[in-house]
Amino acid sequence: CTPNHKIYVSGKGYVEADNVNIGDKILTYESFYNFTESEKNFLIGKFIGDGSIDVSNKNYSISFGHKKSHESYINEVFNKFPKLFTNNKRRRISGYGSEMVDARTISGKHVNILFEPFLKEGVNILHDDFSLNFEILATLYIDDGSLSHSDNQKDRANIAICSFNEKDVSIFKRELDKLGFNNYSIYNDPKGYYRLRFILSD
């Protein structure tokens, strides 16, 4: 910086850079956002579902994409969580030829702190202290779920958890049991991917 640039020094106030001395404690401003519980749950559910972590200047953000026909869902997310997004969208064509709309959350150390426990696990998606709740599960279902209905079977809700490994599945089952679910199964499809199925209770 220039010699006359003002820098805030603890105990002195704003001082020109030329007069800052070795040993001075310099204070800088950093924006930090405290998530609401619903915002945290949405971000975690998105990460487990269609989202991924992006890194820019060592700060994390969550990015995700949906088909253009589902853009209204992105708009609803923007409206529900206005402080999480800048309302910027990116349009692209997927490898399958579908029109896609991408969105990204704000970035910063508040996002880093939320997701550092997940990233420390290496190949695992979930970590040992992961806690599931209904908001996280609902976000995951919107991203990767479907509903099956037929006249001769009970309704079934299906969720693709293809990126899970065996440890992730054991953690997820532990959390489902804590929430009181007993009418579900986790199985491998013919390609070896994990699937979660809920069957309508009586």
PDB file of C-alpha atoms in Angstrom:
ATOM      1  CA  CYS A   1       0.000   0.000   0.000  1.00  0.00           C
ATOM      2  CA  THR A   2       1.019   3.634  -0.248  1.00  0.00           C
ATOM      3  CA  PRO A   3       2.861   5.230   2.724  1.00  0.00           C
ATOM      4  CA  ASN A   4      -0.146   7.425   3.603  1.00  0.00           C
ATOM      5  CA  HIS A   5      -2.667   4.540   3.482  1.00  0.00           C
ATOM      6  CA  LYS A   6      -4.598   4.411   6.770  1.00  0.00           C
ATOM      7  CA  ILE A   7      -4.362   1.166   8.739  1.00  0.00           C
ATOM      8  CA  TYR A   8      -6.196   0.469  12.005  1.00  0.00           C
ATOM      9  CA  VAL A   9      -3.697  -0.334  14.784  1.00  0.00           C
ATOM     10  CA  SER A  10      -4.948  -1.689  18.110  1.00  0.00           C
ATOM     11  CA  GLY A  11      -4.588   0.951  20.817  1.00  0.00           C
ATOM     12  CA  LYS A  12      -3.712   3.710  18.344  1.00  0.00           C
ATOM     13  CA  GLY A  13      -6.629   3.906  15.924  1.00  0.00           C
ATOM     14  CA  TYR A  14      -6.033   4.671  12.233  1.00  0.00           C
ATOM     15  CA  VAL A  15      -2.355   5.215  11.458  1.00  0.00           C
ATOM     16  CA  GLU A  16      -0.645   5.968   8.144  1.00  0.00           C
ATOM     17  CA  ALA A  17       1.155   2.867   6.870  1.00  0.00           C
ATOM     18  CA  ASP A  18       4.502   4.682   7.028  1.00  0.00           C
ATOM     19  CA  ASN A  19       4.070   4.970  10.812  1.00  0.00           C
ATOM     20  CA  VAL A  20       3.109   1.348  11.517  1.00  0.00           C
ATOM     21  CA  ASN A  21       5.844  -0.366  13.526  1.00  0.00           C
ATOM     22  CA  ILE A  22       6.993  -3.943  13.962  1.00  0.00           C
ATOM     23  CA  GLY A  23       4.981  -5.412  16.832  1.00  0.00           C
ATOM     24  CA  ASP A  24       1.856  -3.300  16.216  1.00  0.00           C
ATOM     25  CA  LYS A  25      -1.356  -5.304  16.193  1.00  0.00           C
ATOM     26  CA  ILE A  26      -3.287  -4.568  13.025  1.00  0.00           C
ATOM     27  CA  LEU A  27      -7.048  -5.126  12.962  1.00  0.00           C
ATOM     28  CA  THR A  28      -8.824  -5.935   9.719  1.00  0.00           C
ATOM     29  CA  TYR A  29     -12.507  -6.327   8.908  1.00  0.00           C
ATOM     30  CA  GLU A  30     -13.876  -9.679   7.813  1.00  0.00           C
ATOM     31  CA  SER A  31     -17.515 -10.332   7.064  1.00  0.00           C
ATOM     32  CA  PHE A  32     -18.930 -13.366   8.890  1.00  0.00           C
ATOM     33  CA  TYR A  33     -22.504 -14.545   8.512  1.00  0.00           C
ATOM     34  CA  ASN A  34     -24.254 -16.644  11.166  1.00  0.00           C
ATOM     35  CA  PHE A  35     -26.519 -19.191   9.496  1.00  0.00           C
ATOM     36  CA  THR A  36     -30.014 -19.880  10.754  1.00  0.00           C
ATOM     37  CA  GLU A  37     -30.727 -23.552  11.465  1.00  0.00           C
ATOM     38  CA  SER A  38     -32.855 -23.807   8.305  1.00  0.00           C
ATOM     39  CA  GLU A  39     -30.041 -22.316   6.202  1.00  0.00           C
ATOM     40  CA  LYS A  40     -27.569 -24.825   7.656  1.00  0.00           C
ATOM     41  CA  ASN A  41     -29.958 -27.703   7.005  1.00  0.00           C
ATOM     42  CA  PHE A  42     -30.548 -26.591   3.429  1.00  0.00           C
ATOM     43  CA  LEU A  43     -26.822 -26.308   2.697  1.00  0.00           C
ATOM     44  CA  ILE A  44     -26.034 -29.712   4.192  1.00  0.00           C
ATOM     45  CA  GLY A  45     -28.944 -31.345   2.364  1.00  0.00           C
ATOM     46  CA  LYS A  46     -27.812 -29.706  -0.870  1.00  0.00           C
ATOM     47  CA  PHE A  47     -24.240 -30.888  -0.359  1.00  0.00           C
ATOM     48  CA  ILE A  48     -25.415 -34.472   0.176  1.00  0.00           C
ATOM     49  CA  GLY A  49     -27.757 -34.176  -2.822  1.00  0.00           C
ATOM     50  CA  ASP A  50     -27.043 -32.291  -6.048  1.00  0.00           C
ATOM     51  CA  GLY A  51     -24.563 -29.783  -4.642  1.00  0.00           C
ATOM     52  CA  SER A  52     -20.799 -29.660  -4.585  1.00  0.00           C
ATOM     53  CA  ILE A  53     -18.225 -27.558  -2.768  1.00  0.00           C
ATOM     54  CA  ASP A  54     -16.340 -24.941  -4.778  1.00  0.00           C
ATOM     55  CA  VAL A  55     -13.169 -23.323  -3.470  1.00  0.00           C
ATOM     56  CA  SER A  56     -12.099 -19.773  -4.342  1.00  0.00           C
ATOM     57  CA  ASN A  57      -9.305 -18.000  -2.437  1.00  0.00           C
ATOM     58  CA  LYS A  58      -9.569 -20.713   0.232  1.00  0.00           C
ATOM     59  CA  ASN A  59     -13.245 -19.894   0.823  1.00  0.00           C
ATOM     60  CA  TYR A  60     -15.979 -22.460   0.170  1.00  0.00           C
ATOM     61  CA  SER A  61     -19.340 -22.090  -1.499  1.00  0.00           C
ATOM     62  CA  ILE A  62     -21.986 -24.625  -2.536  1.00  0.00           C
ATOM     63  CA  SER A  63     -22.929 -24.824  -6.194  1.00  0.00           C
ATOM     64  CA  PHE A  64     -25.714 -26.873  -7.760  1.00  0.00           C
ATOM     65  CA  GLY A  65     -27.615 -27.183 -10.994  1.00  0.00           C
ATOM     66  CA  HIS A  66     -31.088 -28.226 -12.107  1.00  0.00           C
ATOM     67  CA  LYS A  67     -32.833 -28.630 -15.427  1.00  0.00           C
ATOM     68  CA  LYS A  68     -34.274 -25.450 -16.895  1.00  0.00           C
ATOM     69  CA  SER A  69     -37.753 -26.926 -16.417  1.00  0.00           C
ATOM     70  CA  HIS A  70     -37.038 -26.918 -12.647  1.00  0.00           C
ATOM     71  CA  GLU A  71     -35.835 -23.323 -12.523  1.00  0.00           C
ATOM     72  CA  SER A  72     -38.848 -22.378 -10.418  1.00  0.00           C
ATOM     73  CA  TYR A  73     -37.345 -24.499  -7.632  1.00  0.00           C
ATOM     74  CA  ILE A  74     -34.144 -22.414  -7.741  1.00  0.00           C
ATOM     75  CA  ASN A  75     -36.258 -19.256  -7.626  1.00  0.00           C
ATOM     76  CA  GLU A  76     -38.090 -20.572  -4.562  1.00  0.00           C
ATOM     77  CA  VAL A  77     -34.756 -21.334  -2.890  1.00  0.00           C
ATOM     78  CA  PHE A  78     -33.564 -17.790  -3.642  1.00  0.00           C
ATOM     79  CA  ASN A  79     -36.760 -16.402  -2.098  1.00  0.00           C
ATOM     80  CA  LYS A  80     -36.605 -18.617   0.990  1.00  0.00           C
ATOM     81  CA  PHE A  81     -32.895 -18.038   1.674  1.00  0.00           C
ATOM     82  CA  PRO A  82     -32.137 -14.574   0.224  1.00  0.00           C
ATOM     83  CA  LYS A  83     -29.000 -14.067   2.335  1.00  0.00           C
ATOM     84  CA  LEU A  84     -27.400 -17.255   0.983  1.00  0.00           C
ATOM     85  CA  PHE A  85     -27.420 -16.207  -2.657  1.00  0.00           C
ATOM     86  CA  THR A  86     -26.503 -13.338  -4.937  1.00  0.00           C
ATOM     87  CA  ASN A  87     -29.337 -14.356  -7.348  1.00  0.00           C
ATOM     88  CA  ASN A  88     -26.742 -15.023 -10.056  1.00  0.00           C
ATOM     89  CA  LYS A  89     -27.514 -17.950 -12.338  1.00  0.00           C
ATOM     90  CA  ARG A  90     -25.450 -19.645 -15.030  1.00  0.00           C
ATOM     91  CA  ARG A  91     -27.066 -21.344 -18.000  1.00  0.00           C
ATOM     92  CA  ARG A  92     -25.435 -24.228 -19.826  1.00  0.00           C
ATOM     93  CA  ILE A  93     -26.073 -27.391 -21.790  1.00  0.00           C
ATOM     94  CA  SER A  94     -25.327 -30.631 -19.951  1.00  0.00           C
ATOM     95  CA  GLY A  95     -23.409 -33.548 -21.428  1.00  0.00           C
ATOM     96  CA  TYR A  96     -26.802 -35.158 -22.097  1.00  0.00           C
ATOM     97  CA  GLY A  97     -28.006 -32.121 -24.075  1.00  0.00           C
ATOM     98  CA  SER A  98     -30.328 -30.803 -21.344  1.00  0.00           C
ATOM     99  CA  GLU A  99     -30.697 -27.079 -20.690  1.00  0.00           C
ATOM    100  CA  MET A 100     -29.386 -26.478 -17.166  1.00  0.00           C
ATOM    101  CA  VAL A 101     -29.495 -23.620 -14.671  1.00  0.00           C
ATOM    102  CA  ASP A 102     -26.685 -23.406 -12.105  1.00  0.00           C
ATOM    103  CA  ALA A 103     -26.696 -21.473  -8.834  1.00  0.00           C
ATOM    104  CA  ARG A 104     -24.087 -20.814  -6.191  1.00  0.00           C
ATOM    105  CA  THR A 105     -24.233 -19.693  -2.575  1.00  0.00           C
ATOM    106  CA  ILE A 106     -22.192 -16.902  -1.084  1.00  0.00           C
ATOM    107  CA  SER A 107     -18.677 -17.947  -0.057  1.00  0.00           C
ATOM    108  CA  GLY A 108     -16.701 -17.297   3.087  1.00  0.00           C
ATOM    109  CA  LYS A 109     -15.261 -18.760   6.237  1.00  0.00           C
ATOM    110  CA  HIS A 110     -18.754 -19.323   7.644  1.00  0.00           C
ATOM    111  CA  VAL A 111     -19.263 -21.861   4.840  1.00  0.00           C
ATOM    112  CA  ASN A 112     -15.791 -23.313   5.489  1.00  0.00           C
ATOM    113  CA  ILE A 113     -16.574 -23.885   9.170  1.00  0.00           C
ATOM    114  CA  LEU A 114     -19.850 -25.634   8.324  1.00  0.00           C
ATOM    115  CA  PHE A 115     -18.244 -28.046   5.842  1.00  0.00           C
ATOM    116  CA  GLU A 116     -14.764 -28.649   7.220  1.00  0.00           C
ATOM    117  CA  PRO A 117     -15.996 -31.696   9.219  1.00  0.00           C
ATOM    118  CA  PHE A 118     -17.287 -33.237   5.969  1.00  0.00           C
ATOM    119  CA  LEU A 119     -14.106 -32.571   3.989  1.00  0.00           C
ATOM    120  CA  LYS A 120     -11.848 -34.105   6.629  1.00  0.00           C
ATOM    121  CA  GLU A 121     -13.384 -37.518   5.967  1.00  0.00           C
ATOM    122  CA  GLY A 122     -11.627 -38.041   2.633  1.00  0.00           C
ATOM    123  CA  VAL A 123     -13.601 -40.552   0.548  1.00  0.00           C
ATOM    124  CA  ASN A 124     -16.618 -40.416   2.863  1.00  0.00           C
ATOM    125  CA  ILE A 125     -19.509 -38.012   2.306  1.00  0.00           C
ATOM    126  CA  LEU A 126     -20.652 -38.021   5.943  1.00  0.00           C
ATOM    127  CA  HIS A 127     -18.608 -37.689   9.115  1.00  0.00           C
ATOM    128  CA  ASP A 128     -18.955 -39.525  12.419  1.00  0.00           C
ATOM    129  CA  ASP A 129     -20.681 -36.601  14.152  1.00  0.00           C
ATOM    130  CA  PHE A 130     -23.156 -36.026  11.305  1.00  0.00           C
ATOM    131  CA  SER A 131     -26.693 -35.410  12.545  1.00  0.00           C
ATOM    132  CA  LEU A 132     -29.706 -35.874  10.264  1.00  0.00           C
ATOM    133  CA  ASN A 133     -32.980 -33.991  10.634  1.00  0.00           C
ATOM    134  CA  PHE A 134     -36.173 -33.684   8.598  1.00  0.00           C
ATOM    135  CA  GLU A 135     -35.121 -30.483   6.802  1.00  0.00           C
ATOM    136  CA  ILE A 136     -31.881 -32.076   5.580  1.00  0.00           C
ATOM    137  CA  LEU A 137     -33.800 -35.171   4.501  1.00  0.00           C
ATOM    138  CA  ALA A 138     -36.435 -33.065   2.691  1.00  0.00           C
ATOM    139  CA  THR A 139     -33.748 -31.182   0.732  1.00  0.00           C
ATOM    140  CA  LEU A 140     -32.081 -34.468  -0.205  1.00  0.00           C
ATOM    141  CA  TYR A 141     -35.426 -35.892  -1.340  1.00  0.00           C
ATOM    142  CA  ILE A 142     -36.146 -32.852  -3.545  1.00  0.00           C
ATOM    143  CA  ASP A 143     -32.735 -33.278  -5.182  1.00  0.00           C
ATOM    144  CA  ASP A 144     -32.465 -37.052  -5.535  1.00  0.00           C
ATOM    145  CA  GLY A 145     -35.848 -38.494  -4.640  1.00  0.00           C
ATOM    146  CA  SER A 146     -38.893 -39.861  -6.421  1.00  0.00           C
ATOM    147  CA  LEU A 147     -42.295 -41.256  -5.478  1.00  0.00           C
ATOM    148  CA  SER A 148     -43.531 -44.632  -6.712  1.00  0.00           C
ATOM    149  CA  HIS A 149     -47.250 -45.374  -6.818  1.00  0.00           C
ATOM    150  CA  SER A 150     -49.122 -48.411  -8.075  1.00  0.00           C
ATOM    151  CA  ASP A 151     -52.532 -49.930  -7.404  1.00  0.00           C
ATOM    152  CA  ASN A 152     -51.188 -53.196  -5.949  1.00  0.00           C
ATOM    153  CA  GLN A 153     -48.349 -51.786  -3.791  1.00  0.00           C
ATOM    154  CA  LYS A 154     -48.022 -49.215  -1.060  1.00  0.00           C
ATOM    155  CA  ASP A 155     -46.541 -45.859  -2.050  1.00  0.00           C
ATOM    156  CA  ARG A 156     -42.757 -45.775  -1.860  1.00  0.00           C
ATOM    157  CA  ALA A 157     -40.403 -42.823  -1.609  1.00  0.00           C
ATOM    158  CA  ASN A 158     -37.017 -43.491  -3.180  1.00  0.00           C
ATOM    159  CA  ILE A 159     -33.786 -41.530  -2.726  1.00  0.00           C
ATOM    160  CA  ALA A 160     -30.604 -42.122  -4.707  1.00  0.00           C
ATOM    161  CA  ILE A 161     -27.580 -42.054  -2.400  1.00  0.00           C
ATOM    162  CA  CYS A 162     -25.214 -43.218  -5.128  1.00  0.00           C
ATOM    163  CA  SER A 163     -22.173 -41.338  -3.827  1.00  0.00           C
ATOM    164  CA  PHE A 164     -22.363 -43.018  -0.399  1.00  0.00           C
ATOM    165  CA  ASN A 165     -19.892 -45.699   0.582  1.00  0.00           C
ATOM    166  CA  GLU A 166     -20.400 -48.390   3.219  1.00  0.00           C
ATOM    167  CA  LYS A 167     -19.406 -46.117   6.106  1.00  0.00           C
ATOM    168  CA  ASP A 168     -21.734 -43.340   4.872  1.00  0.00           C
ATOM    169  CA  VAL A 169     -24.587 -45.837   4.764  1.00  0.00           C
ATOM    170  CA  SER A 170     -23.961 -47.001   8.329  1.00  0.00           C
ATOM    171  CA  ILE A 171     -23.956 -43.375   9.579  1.00  0.00           C
ATOM    172  CA  PHE A 172     -27.107 -42.590   7.592  1.00  0.00           C
ATOM    173  CA  LYS A 173     -28.917 -45.660   8.961  1.00  0.00           C
ATOM    174  CA  ARG A 174     -27.953 -44.659  12.490  1.00  0.00           C
ATOM    175  CA  GLU A 175     -29.486 -41.218  11.939  1.00  0.00           C
ATOM    176  CA  LEU A 176     -32.651 -42.557  10.270  1.00  0.00           C
ATOM    177  CA  ASP A 177     -33.187 -44.837  13.258  1.00  0.00           C
ATOM    178  CA  LYS A 178     -32.767 -41.853  15.610  1.00  0.00           C
ATOM    179  CA  LEU A 179     -35.522 -40.046  13.717  1.00  0.00           C
ATOM    180  CA  GLY A 180     -37.843 -43.002  14.320  1.00  0.00           C
ATOM    181  CA  PHE A 181     -37.922 -44.524  10.825  1.00  0.00           C
ATOM    182  CA  ASN A 182     -38.427 -48.285  10.751  1.00  0.00           C
ATOM    183  CA  ASN A 183     -40.097 -48.688   7.357  1.00  0.00           C
ATOM    184  CA  TYR A 184     -37.097 -48.206   5.095  1.00  0.00           C
ATOM    185  CA  SER A 185     -34.437 -50.240   3.350  1.00  0.00           C
ATOM    186  CA  ILE A 186     -31.051 -49.390   1.845  1.00  0.00           C
ATOM    187  CA  TYR A 187     -29.969 -51.613  -1.004  1.00  0.00           C
ATOM    188  CA  ASN A 188     -27.671 -51.758  -4.011  1.00  0.00           C
ATOM    189  CA  ASP A 189     -29.147 -51.368  -7.475  1.00  0.00           C
ATOM    190  CA  PRO A 190     -27.897 -53.568 -10.374  1.00  0.00           C
ATOM    191  CA  LYS A 191     -25.038 -51.091 -10.996  1.00  0.00           C
ATOM    192  CA  GLY A 192     -23.905 -51.300  -7.384  1.00  0.00           C
ATOM    193  CA  TYR A 193     -25.180 -47.857  -6.312  1.00  0.00           C
ATOM    194  CA  TYR A 194     -26.895 -47.398  -2.967  1.00  0.00           C
ATOM    195  CA  ARG A 195     -30.606 -46.554  -2.904  1.00  0.00           C
ATOM    196  CA  LEU A 196     -32.865 -45.646  -0.002  1.00  0.00           C
ATOM    197  CA  ARG A 197     -36.523 -46.672  -0.031  1.00  0.00           C
ATOM    198  CA  PHE A 198     -39.277 -45.680   2.367  1.00  0.00           C
ATOM    199  CA  ILE A 199     -42.515 -47.679   2.346  1.00  0.00           C
ATOM    200  CA  LEU A 200     -45.770 -46.043   3.433  1.00  0.00           C
ATOM    201  CA  SER A 201     -46.673 -47.135   6.960  1.00  0.00           C
ATOM    202  CA  ASP A 202     -50.109 -48.437   7.912  1.00  0.00           C
TER     203      ASP A 202
END
